[in-house]
Short mmCIF file of C-alpha atoms and ligand atoms in Angstrom, two decimals:
data_model
loop_
_atom_site.label_atom_id
_atom_site.label_comp_id
_atom_site.label_asym_id
_atom_site.label_seq_id
_atom_site.Cartn_x
_atom_site.Cartn_y
_atom_site.Cartn_z
CA MET A 1 0.00 0.00 0.00
CA SER A 2 1.39 3.43 -0.95
CA THR A 3 0.69 6.30 1.37
CA THR A 4 0.59 10.06 1.03
CA HIS A 5 -0.40 13.09 3.08
CA PHE A 6 -3.80 14.55 3.64
CA GLY A 7 -2.81 17.58 5.68
CA PHE A 8 -0.73 16.19 8.57
CA GLU A 9 -2.40 12.76 8.33
CA THR A 10 -0.80 9.88 6.49
CA VAL A 11 -3.44 8.21 4.30
CA ASP A 12 -3.66 5.53 1.65
CA GLU A 13 -2.92 7.09 -1.75
CA HIS A 14 -6.31 5.96 -3.05
CA ASP A 15 -8.06 7.73 -0.22
CA LYS A 16 -6.58 11.19 -0.73
CA ALA A 17 -8.65 12.15 -3.80
CA ARG A 18 -11.85 11.12 -1.99
CA ARG A 19 -10.93 13.19 1.08
CA VAL A 20 -10.02 16.21 -1.08
CA ARG A 21 -13.33 15.85 -2.91
CA GLY A 22 -15.10 15.91 0.47
CA VAL A 23 -13.37 19.20 1.33
CA PHE A 24 -14.44 20.96 -1.86
CA ASP A 25 -17.96 19.46 -1.89
CA SER A 26 -18.35 20.92 1.56
CA VAL A 27 -16.94 24.41 0.92
CA ALA A 28 -18.07 25.03 -2.70
CA SER A 29 -21.06 27.25 -1.93
CA ARG A 30 -19.06 29.49 0.45
CA TYR A 31 -15.73 29.23 -1.37
CA ASP A 32 -15.58 32.74 -2.84
CA LEU A 33 -16.75 34.46 0.33
CA MET A 34 -14.21 32.50 2.40
CA ASN A 35 -11.41 33.38 -0.04
CA ASP A 36 -12.13 37.08 0.37
CA LEU A 37 -12.39 36.83 4.15
CA MET A 38 -9.35 34.61 4.70
CA SER A 39 -7.02 36.62 2.50
CA ALA A 40 -8.61 40.05 3.16
CA GLY A 41 -9.13 40.21 -0.59
CA LEU A 42 -5.45 39.57 -1.35
CA HIS A 43 -6.21 36.50 -3.48
CA ARG A 44 -7.57 38.93 -6.09
CA ALA A 45 -4.19 40.68 -6.31
CA TRP A 46 -2.31 37.34 -6.47
CA LYS A 47 -4.55 36.23 -9.32
CA ALA A 48 -4.30 39.58 -11.10
CA TYR A 49 -0.49 39.25 -10.96
CA THR A 50 -0.74 35.72 -12.40
CA VAL A 51 -2.91 36.99 -15.24
CA MET A 52 -0.39 39.75 -15.96
CA VAL A 53 2.58 37.34 -16.02
CA ALA A 54 0.62 34.87 -18.18
CA ASP A 55 0.66 37.50 -20.94
CA VAL A 56 -2.26 35.91 -22.78
CA ARG A 57 -2.87 37.36 -26.23
CA PRO A 58 -5.77 37.23 -28.69
CA GLY A 59 -6.11 33.88 -30.42
CA MET A 60 -4.33 31.87 -27.71
CA SER A 61 -5.54 28.60 -26.21
CA VAL A 62 -5.58 28.56 -22.41
CA LEU A 63 -6.26 25.63 -20.07
CA ASP A 64 -7.18 26.45 -16.48
CA ILE A 65 -6.71 23.37 -14.27
CA ALA A 66 -8.37 23.07 -10.85
CA GLY A 67 -10.20 26.19 -11.98
CA GLY A 68 -12.87 25.95 -9.30
CA THR A 69 -15.14 28.98 -9.26
CA GLY A 70 -13.50 30.39 -12.36
CA ASP A 71 -11.55 33.54 -11.38
CA LEU A 72 -8.69 32.91 -13.81
CA ALA A 73 -10.88 31.53 -16.61
CA LEU A 74 -13.00 34.67 -16.41
CA ALA A 75 -9.97 36.94 -16.66
CA PHE A 76 -8.49 35.03 -19.62
CA ALA A 77 -11.82 34.88 -21.50
CA SER A 78 -11.69 38.59 -22.34
CA GLN A 79 -8.03 38.37 -23.40
CA VAL A 80 -8.15 35.50 -25.92
CA GLY A 81 -10.88 37.14 -28.02
CA PRO A 82 -13.18 35.38 -30.47
CA ARG A 83 -10.40 33.35 -32.16
CA GLY A 84 -8.95 32.01 -28.92
CA ARG A 85 -10.30 29.61 -26.32
CA VAL A 86 -10.25 29.11 -22.59
CA VAL A 87 -11.07 25.70 -21.12
CA HIS A 88 -12.22 25.74 -17.51
CA THR A 89 -11.58 22.41 -15.74
CA ASP A 90 -11.68 20.91 -12.25
CA ILE A 91 -12.05 17.44 -10.78
CA ASN A 92 -14.89 18.61 -8.53
CA VAL A 93 -18.35 19.05 -10.04
CA ALA A 94 -19.70 21.19 -7.16
CA MET A 95 -16.84 23.70 -7.63
CA LEU A 96 -17.27 23.67 -11.42
CA GLU A 97 -21.00 24.33 -11.09
CA GLN A 98 -20.32 27.39 -8.93
CA GLY A 99 -17.78 28.57 -11.50
CA ARG A 100 -20.04 27.96 -14.45
CA SER A 101 -22.87 29.96 -12.88
CA ARG A 102 -20.50 32.85 -12.20
CA LEU A 103 -19.18 32.78 -15.76
CA ILE A 104 -22.69 32.74 -17.21
CA ASP A 105 -23.75 35.58 -14.88
CA ALA A 106 -20.81 37.53 -16.31
CA GLY A 107 -22.01 36.75 -19.85
CA VAL A 108 -19.15 34.35 -20.56
CA VAL A 109 -19.75 30.88 -22.00
CA LEU A 110 -16.73 28.59 -21.95
CA PRO A 111 -16.16 24.87 -22.26
CA THR A 112 -16.28 23.56 -18.69
CA LEU A 113 -14.96 20.07 -18.10
CA ALA A 114 -14.70 17.77 -15.09
CA CYS A 115 -11.31 16.06 -15.25
CA ASP A 116 -8.37 14.95 -13.15
CA ALA A 117 -5.18 16.95 -13.66
CA GLU A 118 -3.24 13.70 -13.38
CA ALA A 119 -4.89 12.31 -16.54
CA LEU A 120 -5.89 15.21 -18.77
CA PRO A 121 -8.33 14.37 -21.59
CA PHE A 122 -6.49 16.48 -24.19
CA GLY A 123 -4.08 15.65 -26.97
CA ASP A 124 -0.41 16.65 -26.90
CA GLU A 125 0.73 20.25 -27.46
CA GLN A 126 -2.68 21.95 -27.62
CA PHE A 127 -2.35 24.93 -25.31
CA ASP A 128 -0.27 28.12 -25.24
CA ARG A 129 -0.87 28.59 -21.51
CA VAL A 130 -1.74 26.23 -18.68
CA THR A 131 -2.64 27.66 -15.28
CA VAL A 132 -3.29 26.08 -11.90
CA ALA A 133 -4.16 28.29 -8.94
CA PHE A 134 -4.23 26.81 -5.44
CA GLY A 135 -4.83 23.37 -6.93
CA LEU A 136 -1.49 21.54 -7.14
CA ARG A 137 -1.26 21.24 -3.35
CA ASN A 138 -4.34 19.03 -3.35
CA MET A 139 -3.15 16.59 -6.01
CA THR A 140 -1.99 13.14 -4.98
CA HIS A 141 0.79 12.76 -7.58
CA LYS A 142 2.10 16.25 -8.28
CA ASP A 143 4.78 14.81 -10.56
CA ARG A 144 2.15 13.14 -12.77
CA ALA A 145 0.05 16.29 -12.87
CA LEU A 146 3.06 18.41 -13.88
CA ALA A 147 4.03 15.90 -16.58
CA GLU A 148 0.47 16.10 -17.94
CA MET A 149 0.60 19.91 -17.94
CA SER A 150 3.85 19.75 -19.87
CA ARG A 151 2.40 17.23 -22.33
CA VAL A 152 -0.61 19.40 -23.30
CA LEU A 153 1.46 22.60 -23.63
CA LYS A 154 2.86 23.60 -27.01
CA PRO A 155 6.66 23.90 -27.14
CA GLY A 156 7.48 27.37 -25.81
CA GLY A 157 4.15 27.44 -23.94
CA LYS A 158 3.96 28.66 -20.36
CA LEU A 159 2.79 26.96 -17.18
CA LEU A 160 1.78 29.18 -14.27
CA VAL A 161 1.42 27.59 -10.83
CA LEU A 162 0.01 29.90 -8.18
CA GLU A 163 0.15 28.22 -4.78
CA PHE A 164 0.61 28.79 -1.08
CA SER A 165 4.27 28.43 -0.22
CA THR A 166 6.79 28.89 2.58
CA VAL A 167 6.66 32.30 4.26
CA ALA A 168 9.69 34.41 5.11
CA ARG A 169 11.10 33.57 8.56
CA PRO A 170 10.08 36.82 10.34
CA LEU A 171 6.43 36.22 9.39
CA ARG A 172 6.32 32.57 10.52
CA LYS A 173 5.00 32.95 14.08
CA LEU A 174 2.22 35.29 13.11
CA TYR A 175 1.34 33.19 10.06
CA ASP A 176 1.20 29.98 12.13
CA TRP A 177 -1.06 31.65 14.69
CA TYR A 178 -3.33 32.92 11.93
CA SER A 179 -3.39 29.54 10.13
CA PHE A 180 -4.07 27.31 13.11
CA GLU A 181 -6.06 29.62 15.41
CA VAL A 182 -7.98 31.99 13.15
CA LEU A 183 -8.58 30.08 9.90
CA PRO A 184 -10.36 27.04 11.38
CA ARG A 185 -12.62 29.35 13.43
CA LEU A 186 -13.47 31.40 10.35
CA GLY A 187 -14.25 28.12 8.59
CA ARG A 188 -16.56 27.10 11.41
CA TRP A 189 -18.43 30.42 11.53
CA VAL A 190 -18.75 31.14 7.82
CA ALA A 191 -18.65 27.79 6.02
CA ARG A 192 -19.79 25.67 8.98
CA ASP A 193 -16.74 23.54 8.35
CA GLU A 194 -13.73 23.80 10.65
CA ALA A 195 -12.02 20.61 9.45
CA SER A 196 -11.65 21.74 5.83
CA TYR A 197 -9.89 24.93 6.87
CA ARG A 198 -7.65 23.01 9.25
CA TYR A 199 -6.79 20.82 6.24
CA LEU A 200 -5.98 24.00 4.28
CA ALA A 201 -3.49 25.15 6.94
CA GLU A 202 -1.92 21.69 7.22
CA SER A 203 -1.73 21.05 3.48
CA ILE A 204 0.17 24.33 3.01
CA ARG A 205 2.81 23.08 5.48
CA MET A 206 3.14 19.77 3.60
CA HIS A 207 3.47 21.39 0.16
CA PRO A 208 6.97 21.61 -1.39
CA ASP A 209 8.63 24.96 -0.70
CA GLN A 210 9.61 27.36 -3.49
CA ARG A 211 12.86 25.62 -4.41
CA ALA A 212 11.47 22.10 -4.17
CA LEU A 213 8.56 22.97 -6.44
CA LYS A 214 10.96 24.55 -8.90
CA THR A 215 12.91 21.27 -8.99
CA LEU A 216 9.70 19.25 -9.43
CA MET A 217 8.74 21.43 -12.39
CA GLN A 218 12.17 21.03 -13.95
CA GLN A 219 11.85 17.26 -13.55
CA GLY A 220 8.37 17.48 -15.09
CA GLY A 221 9.63 18.79 -18.41
CA PHE A 222 10.00 22.54 -17.92
CA GLY A 223 13.29 24.02 -19.05
CA HIS A 224 13.13 27.51 -17.64
CA VAL A 225 11.51 27.74 -14.24
CA ASP A 226 11.32 30.86 -12.13
CA TYR A 227 9.33 31.82 -9.08
CA HIS A 228 7.99 35.08 -7.72
CA ASN A 229 7.29 35.33 -3.98
CA LEU A 230 4.13 37.26 -3.18
CA THR A 231 3.22 38.70 0.24
CA GLY A 232 6.44 37.49 1.85
CA GLY A 233 6.14 33.97 0.43
CA VAL A 234 2.60 33.34 1.69
CA VAL A 235 2.05 32.58 -1.98
CA ALA A 236 4.48 31.91 -4.82
CA LEU A 237 3.89 32.07 -8.54
CA HIS A 238 6.04 29.52 -10.38
CA VAL A 239 6.41 30.01 -14.11
CA GLY A 240 7.81 27.27 -16.35
CA ILE A 241 8.42 27.25 -20.08
CA LYS A 242 8.02 23.99 -21.97
CA CYS A 243 11.16 23.43 -23.99
C1 SAM B 301 -8.47 25.86 -3.53
S1 SAM B 301 -9.39 25.43 -4.96
C2 SAM B 301 -8.79 26.57 -6.18
C3 SAM B 301 -9.85 27.04 -7.13
C4 SAM B 301 -9.44 28.18 -8.05
N1 SAM B 301 -8.34 27.77 -8.93
C5 SAM B 301 -9.03 29.40 -7.29
O1 SAM B 301 -7.86 29.77 -7.33
O2 SAM B 301 -9.88 30.01 -6.63
C6 SAM B 301 -8.57 23.93 -5.39
C7 SAM B 301 -9.27 23.17 -6.50
O3 SAM B 301 -8.43 22.09 -6.89
C8 SAM B 301 -9.29 21.07 -7.36
N2 SAM B 301 -8.55 19.80 -7.47
C9 SAM B 301 -8.05 19.05 -6.48
N3 SAM B 301 -7.45 17.94 -6.97
C10 SAM B 301 -7.57 18.00 -8.32
C11 SAM B 301 -7.15 17.17 -9.38
N4 SAM B 301 -6.49 16.04 -9.17
N5 SAM B 301 -7.43 17.55 -10.65
C12 SAM B 301 -8.10 18.71 -10.89
N6 SAM B 301 -8.54 19.54 -9.92
C13 SAM B 301 -8.26 19.20 -8.65
C14 SAM B 301 -10.40 21.07 -6.31
O4 SAM B 301 -11.53 20.38 -6.73
C15 SAM B 301 -10.61 22.56 -6.09
O5 SAM B 301 -11.63 23.08 -6.87
#
């Protein structure tokens, strides 16, 4: 039996995806509100920075993986224009449904697809950009997911991974207090789900730090990998070019 981490717990590999699904089934309807509350709106700036670095141009093909409620897909939709396309994907149907409703409310109709990042249902070299925001951390086999992202990118295409990361040392005490004392309480009050927000705090600690993720991306087929620390490393944007 192979094991992996679900937060600080060690679980059977086959069980992780089910547990992660439980988290997002539970939080889907309050996901956007919780994001704004937890980050004091900062997630909007982190995503806006990602969109800027992505440098999407008219006519491009963009795949948003673990797209959830659709923030990035929505931003890219206006950039690709009528000749381009944005595909909004996630493994979780409840999250996708929230995203699809938001996109439609904004007058945007995109292909929305339920799929696992570790086995993408697309041919090789189809996309100019692949993005994954706050999703990689939840995947059981990050190496497989990264290899899939590389496979579907065109040569010279860009992968953008926005994810929680390892904060700068002077911020650590405060950040730990916030993560383990405040976040679960917010989860209990707003989303009626303390456990999922405890998982969030724990999963961030178990995620590879900036350098380790850079190495994983290099091993996954990306030739030029760089990262940008945001908000003192609370979040990092990793950018890889498929060579
Ligand atoms: C924290 S949400 C991020 C949603 C959105 N990208 C955002 O930034 O607001 C993480 C998402 O990752 C998705 N996810 C987890 N494992 C996945 C997998 N193996 N393949 C695709 N999506 C996955 C979850 O269903 C969830 O919607």
